[in-house]
C-alpha positions as a Python dict, from the first residue, in 0.01 Angstrom:
ca = {
    (1, 'K'): (0, 0, 0),
    (2, 'Y'): (358, 75, 92),
    (3, 'D'): (537, 372, 246),
    (4, 'G'): (865, 303, 73),
    (5, 'E'): (1150, 86, 195),
    (6, 'F'): (1373, 67, 498),
    (7, 'G'): (1700, -118, 454),
    (8, 'G'): (1564, -281, 142),
    (9, 'I'): (1250, -405, 319),
    (10, 'P'): (910, -276, 194),
    (11, 'V'): (721, -86, 467),
    (12, 'I'): (343, -130, 471),
    (13, 'N'): (137, 183, 526),
    (14, 'Y'): (-2, 167, 880),
    (15, 'E'): (-348, 310, 806),
    (16, 'A'): (-392, 91, 499),
    (17, 'A'): (-333, -226, 701),
    (18, 'L'): (-529, -117, 1009),
    (19, 'H'): (-853, -303, 1079),
    (20, 'G'): (-923, -86, 1381),
    (21, 'E'): (-816, -5, 1734),
    (22, 'V'): (-961, -128, 2063),
    (23, 'Q'): (-1071, 170, 2268),
    (24, 'K'): (-936, 198, 2624),
    (25, 'P'): (-830, -166, 2659),
    (26, 'G'): (-572, -118, 2935),
    (27, 'L'): (-224, 13, 3010),
    (28, 'G'): (93, -132, 2863),
    (29, 'P'): (-22, -386, 2601),
    (30, 'L'): (248, -649, 2554),
    (31, 'H'): (143, -980, 2396),
    (32, 'T'): (-166, -1112, 2218),
    (33, 'E'): (-286, -1465, 2140),
    (34, 'F'): (-618, -1599, 2013),
    (35, 'D'): (-888, -1858, 2077),
    (36, 'A'): (-1092, -2047, 1817),
    (37, 'N'): (-1394, -1816, 1843),
    (38, 'G'): (-1255, -1496, 1700),
    (39, 'N'): (-1138, -1352, 2030),
    (40, 'A'): (-801, -1212, 2127),
    (41, 'Y'): (-631, -1210, 2468),
    (42, 'T'): (-385, -931, 2535),
    (43, 'S'): (-156, -895, 2835),
    (44, 'F'): (-123, -549, 2992),
    (45, 'F'): (194, -505, 3191),
    (46, 'V'): (118, -172, 3361),
    (47, 'S'): (-241, -246, 3463),
    (48, 'S'): (-157, -614, 3544),
    (49, 'E'): (-442, -779, 3357),
    (50, 'I'): (-551, -992, 3066),
    (51, 'V'): (-811, -833, 2840),
    (52, 'K'): (-1036, -1041, 2616),
    (53, 'W'): (-1161, -863, 2307),
    (54, 'N'): (-1334, -956, 1983),
    (55, 'V'): (-1119, -926, 1672),
    (56, 'K'): (-1410, -835, 1443),
    (57, 'S'): (-1603, -590, 1661),
    (58, 'L'): (-1297, -461, 1853),
    (59, 'K'): (-1507, -459, 2170),
    (60, 'V'): (-1369, -554, 2511),
    (61, 'L'): (-1555, -862, 2637),
    (62, 'D'): (-1385, -934, 2969),
    (63, 'R'): (-1081, -857, 3181),
    (64, 'V'): (-914, -1034, 3474),
    (65, 'P'): (-632, -922, 3705),
    (66, 'T'): (-295, -1098, 3705),
    (67, 'Y'): (-46, -1115, 3992),
    (68, 'Y'): (162, -917, 3903),
    (69, 'S'): (286, -718, 3601),
    (70, 'I'): (214, -979, 3338),
    (71, 'G'): (455, -1020, 3050),
    (72, 'H'): (374, -1280, 2787),
    (73, 'L'): (75, -1513, 2791),
    (74, 'S'): (-7, -1841, 2623),
    (75, 'V'): (-326, -1992, 2481),
    (76, 'P'): (-278, -2355, 2371),
    (77, 'G'): (-237, -2327, 1996),
    (78, 'G'): (-306, -1955, 2027),
    (79, 'D'): (-54, -1863, 1760),
    (80, 'T'): (-173, -2129, 1513),
    (81, 'R'): (-458, -2144, 1262),
    (82, 'K'): (-665, -2369, 1490),
    (83, 'P'): (-624, -2277, 1858),
    (84, 'W'): (-766, -2512, 2121),
    (85, 'G'): (-869, -2208, 2320),
    (86, 'K'): (-965, -2361, 2654),
    (87, 'Y'): (-706, -2197, 2877),
    (88, 'V'): (-481, -1895, 2894),
    (89, 'V'): (-165, -1888, 3106),
    (90, 'A'): (-37, -1561, 3248),
    (91, 'Y'): (341, -1541, 3285),
    (92, 'N'): (415, -1262, 3529),
    (93, 'K'): (728, -1058, 3590),
    (94, 'I'): (663, -968, 3957),
    (95, 'T'): (574, -1208, 4242),
    (96, 'K'): (559, -1002, 4565),
    (97, 'D'): (313, -1166, 4809),
    (98, 'R'): (191, -1467, 4612),
    (99, 'Y'): (392, -1735, 4795),
    (100, 'L'): (587, -1790, 5114),
    (101, 'P'): (891, -1561, 5129),
    (102, 'T'): (1224, -1718, 5035),
    (103, 'G'): (1447, -1416, 5083),
    (104, 'P'): (1532, -1137, 4841),
    (105, 'E'): (1500, -1365, 4536),
    (106, 'L'): (1155, -1504, 4460),
    (107, 'T'): (1023, -1755, 4212),
    (108, 'Q'): (810, -1622, 3928),
    (109, 'S'): (431, -1638, 3951),
    (110, 'A'): (185, -1761, 3692),
    (111, 'Q'): (-189, -1811, 3668),
    (112, 'I'): (-409, -2035, 3455),
    (113, 'Y'): (-752, -1910, 3353),
    (114, 'D'): (-1038, -2109, 3203),
    (115, 'I'): (-1152, -1926, 2888),
    (116, 'S'): (-1402, -2184, 2763),
    (117, 'G'): (-1696, -1967, 2874),
    (118, 'D'): (-1789, -1606, 2822),
    (119, 'K'): (-1592, -1495, 3127),
    (120, 'M'): (-1235, -1586, 3218),
    (121, 'E'): (-1206, -1777, 3547),
    (122, 'L'): (-891, -1824, 3756),
    (123, 'I'): (-836, -2195, 3824),
    (124, 'L'): (-471, -2216, 3936),
    (125, 'D'): (-202, -1987, 4075),
    (126, 'F'): (141, -2149, 4070),
    (127, 'P'): (514, -2067, 4090),
    (128, 'T'): (729, -2126, 3786),
    (129, 'I'): (1057, -2035, 3619),
    (130, 'G'): (1132, -1692, 3475),
    (131, 'E'): (865, -1560, 3240),
    (132, 'P'): (919, -1730, 2903),
    (133, 'H'): (861, -1533, 2584),
    (134, 'Y'): (625, -1678, 2322),
    (135, 'A'): (577, -2001, 2516),
    (136, 'G'): (379, -2257, 2321),
    (137, 'S'): (146, -2520, 2465),
    (138, 'M'): (-71, -2801, 2336),
    (139, 'P'): (-282, -3091, 2466),
    (140, 'A'): (-64, -3358, 2623),
    (141, 'S'): (-246, -3624, 2420),
    (142, 'L'): (-61, -3507, 2109),
    (143, 'I'): (278, -3610, 2243),
    (144, 'K'): (248, -3836, 2549),
    (145, 'D'): (211, -4159, 2349),
    (146, 'K'): (483, -4053, 2105),
    (147, 'S'): (739, -3956, 2365),
    (148, 'L'): (1065, -4147, 2329),
    (149, 'K'): (1186, -4321, 2645),
    (150, 'I'): (1512, -4470, 2520),
    (151, 'F'): (1720, -4496, 2205),
    (152, 'K'): (1745, -4860, 2102),
    (153, 'I'): (2111, -4950, 2123),
    (154, 'E'): (2087, -5188, 1828),
    (155, 'E'): (1965, -4898, 1610),
    (156, 'N'): (2249, -4665, 1708),
    (157, 'Q'): (2426, -4563, 1385),
    (158, 'H'): (2675, -4320, 1536),
    (159, 'P'): (3013, -4369, 1359),
    (160, 'Y'): (3192, -4400, 1695),
    (161, 'V'): (2938, -4610, 1883),
    (162, 'A'): (3048, -4889, 2117),
    (163, 'K'): (2749, -5120, 2161),
    (164, 'G'): (2912, -5315, 2443),
    (165, 'E'): (3218, -5304, 2666),
    (166, 'K'): (3399, -5544, 2434),
    (167, 'E'): (3391, -5268, 2172),
    (168, 'A'): (3546, -5010, 2405),
    (169, 'K'): (3887, -4902, 2277),
    (170, 'V'): (4128, -4615, 2225),
    (171, 'V'): (4266, -4530, 1881),
    (172, 'R'): (4534, -4277, 1794),
    (173, 'E'): (4529, -4103, 1455),
    (174, 'G'): (4827, -3871, 1459),
    (175, 'K'): (4752, -3605, 1720),
    (176, 'K'): (4390, -3717, 1740),
    (177, 'V'): (4291, -3973, 2003),
    (178, 'H'): (3950, -4137, 1975),
    (179, 'V'): (3813, -4298, 2291),
    (180, 'Y'): (3528, -4541, 2224),
    (181, 'M'): (3376, -4541, 2572),
    (182, 'T'): (3071, -4703, 2728),
    (183, 'S'): (2877, -4599, 3036),
    (184, 'I'): (2646, -4813, 3245),
    (185, 'R'): (2555, -4828, 3613),
    (186, 'S'): (2805, -4771, 3757),
    (187, 'H'): (3128, -4747, 3561),
    (188, 'F'): (3291, -4629, 3242),
    (189, 'A'): (3484, -4852, 3004),
    (190, 'P'): (3766, -4777, 2970),
    (191, 'D'): (3809, -4606, 3305),
    (192, 'N'): (4187, -4559, 3290),
    (193, 'I'): (4375, -4426, 2989),
    (194, 'E'): (4749, -4359, 2957),
    (195, 'G'): (4964, -4221, 2678),
    (196, 'V'): (4761, -3912, 2594),
    (197, 'K'): (5000, -3622, 2532),
    (198, 'V'): (4983, -3249, 2586),
    (199, 'G'): (4829, -3091, 2276),
    (200, 'D'): (4646, -3403, 2160),
    (201, 'E'): (4288, -3367, 2040),
    (202, 'V'): (4107, -3622, 2254),
    (203, 'Y'): (3757, -3723, 2146),
    (204, 'F'): (3553, -3910, 2407),
    (205, 'H'): (3274, -4091, 2220),
    (206, 'V'): (3055, -4203, 2510),
    (207, 'T'): (2774, -4452, 2454),
    (208, 'N'): (2515, -4496, 2727),
    (209, 'L'): (2442, -4871, 2730),
    (210, 'E'): (2135, -4838, 2952),
    (211, 'Q'): (1805, -4950, 2804),
    (212, 'D'): (1591, -4828, 3091),
    (213, 'W'): (1385, -4508, 3102),
    (214, 'D'): (1522, -4208, 3290),
    (215, 'V'): (1878, -4335, 3331),
    (216, 'P'): (2096, -4080, 3155),
    (217, 'H'): (2466, -4060, 3231),
    (218, 'G'): (2676, -3749, 3249),
    (219, 'F'): (3038, -3722, 3143),
    (220, 'A'): (3299, -3460, 3223),
    (221, 'V'): (3676, -3425, 3232),
    (222, 'K'): (3833, -3218, 3506),
    (223, 'G'): (4000, -2926, 3334),
    (224, 'A'): (3784, -2936, 3022),
    (225, 'L'): (3641, -2587, 3003),
    (226, 'N'): (3424, -2622, 2694),
    (227, 'A'): (3140, -2856, 2789),
    (228, 'E'): (3017, -3170, 2956),
    (229, 'L'): (2781, -3437, 2824),
    (230, 'L'): (2442, -3572, 2924),
    (231, 'I'): (2388, -3895, 2732),
    (232, 'M'): (2045, -4053, 2704),
    (233, 'P'): (1996, -4433, 2720),
    (234, 'G'): (2123, -4587, 2396),
    (235, 'E'): (2273, -4260, 2272),
    (236, 'T'): (2632, -4173, 2177),
    (237, 'S'): (2770, -3824, 2236),
    (238, 'T'): (3116, -3679, 2183),
    (239, 'L'): (3327, -3445, 2396),
    (240, 'K'): (3645, -3289, 2257),
    (241, 'W'): (3927, -3214, 2501),
    (242, 'V'): (4273, -3073, 2437),
    (243, 'P'): (4494, -3120, 2747),
    (244, 'E'): (4729, -2829, 2810),
    (245, 'K'): (4932, -2962, 3103),
    (246, 'V'): (5094, -3286, 3214),
    (247, 'G'): (4900, -3460, 3488),
    (248, 'V'): (4634, -3710, 3585),
    (249, 'Y'): (4283, -3592, 3503),
    (250, 'P'): (3966, -3745, 3651),
    (251, 'I'): (3671, -3831, 3431),
    (252, 'Y'): (3338, -3868, 3603),
    (253, 'C'): (2962, -3900, 3568),
    (254, 'T'): (2782, -3573, 3638),
    (255, 'D'): (2426, -3706, 3662),
    (256, 'F'): (2306, -3921, 3953),
    (257, 'C'): (2237, -4272, 3826),
    (258, 'S'): (2261, -4519, 4115),
    (259, 'A'): (2380, -4574, 4471),
    (260, 'L'): (2730, -4617, 4328),
    (261, 'H'): (2713, -4299, 4125),
    (262, 'Q'): (3019, -4148, 4290),
    (263, 'E'): (3220, -4458, 4198),
    (264, 'M'): (3151, -4387, 3833),
    (265, 'Q'): (3482, -4224, 3752),
    (266, 'G'): (3820, -4289, 3598),
    (267, 'Y'): (4148, -4123, 3506),
    (268, 'V'): (4338, -4003, 3203),
    (269, 'R'): (4715, -3968, 3237),
    (270, 'V'): (4857, -3690, 3019),
    (271, 'S'): (5228, -3712, 2931),
    (272, 'P'): (5455, -3445, 2782),
    (273, 'A'): (5432, -3375, 2411),
    (274, 'G'): (5687, -3585, 2223),
    (275, 'S'): (5715, -3846, 2499),
    (276, 'N'): (5722, -4220, 2428),
    (277, 'V'): (5456, -4328, 2678),
    (278, 'P'): (5251, -4597, 2502),
    (279, 'L'): (4881, -4538, 2457),
    (280, 'T'): (4697, -4795, 2669),
    (281, 'F'): (4355, -4826, 2825),
    (282, 'H'): (4223, -5023, 3117),
    (283, 'V'): (3889, -5141, 3246),
    (284, 'G'): (3936, -5204, 3614),
    (285, 'K'): (4257, -5407, 3642),
    (286, 'Q'): (4242, -5543, 3290),
    (287, 'G'): (4471, -5358, 3052),
    (288, 'A'): (4505, -5346, 2674),
    (289, 'A'): (4723, -5167, 2424),
    (290, 'A'): (4551, -4905, 2216),
    (291, 'A'): (4556, -4901, 1839),
    (292, 'D'): (4775, -4654, 1653),
    (293, 'S'): (4654, -4609, 1297),
    (294, 'T'): (4939, -4371, 1218),
    (295, 'S'): (5194, -4654, 1236),
    (296, 'K'): (5025, -4859, 966),
}
């Protein structure tokens, strides 16, 4: 049954769709998720509690306090057809006295409750990041053995990949400059580039040559205001940079990778637009001329 339309969207009649209402559940209902036994768990912001109620009978079965002013909550799989329904996590908006004071700004508080029995039982109170909305959770067994640790470099199909330092190069295509760059502990190749001009579109295609877990490399250009990169092992990512002024611009790794992390840097020399400075690149003291496809 519909009550007409609003903005072209059919509006369902409230009473026609209503199964029933829970009587006196709490103050400030905010978010509801479900277990696998026909029960619902609703957060109440004003009364700072989680209320467990039965969807069929609409009766309140249990309630537990949260600390404090709960926002959203999460039951593993609680918004799916088959919830796991063993825990509920309370994500709170107010912390107050839960942890040691750290000044005016506090971390957010959260609690985990065991809901496998008839009554909810608090099992952990812990600090966390700001209260997430509609956070999802699942058993770790579903993903831990499928979690990717590295991208295999030999399977990298990126069109601008450099699978080794010998493939590092710089290519000019009109006003576009493509830098095929590699990163590995603890240097970039190339790490010195000359002949870039003001107004060029410079594309740094950075391939992380590492094949070890948890060794990403960052990449940034001083003066690039759009982004920086974080490149996973075996991955290629691209940063576009359009230099606006003549000068020498550092490039550097932005993610700690080794004891020589701060040595992982290089320089790009930018010349005036219309200048005749040749496009060259260097790895350490070894130099090479760059390719210019526009002259062919």
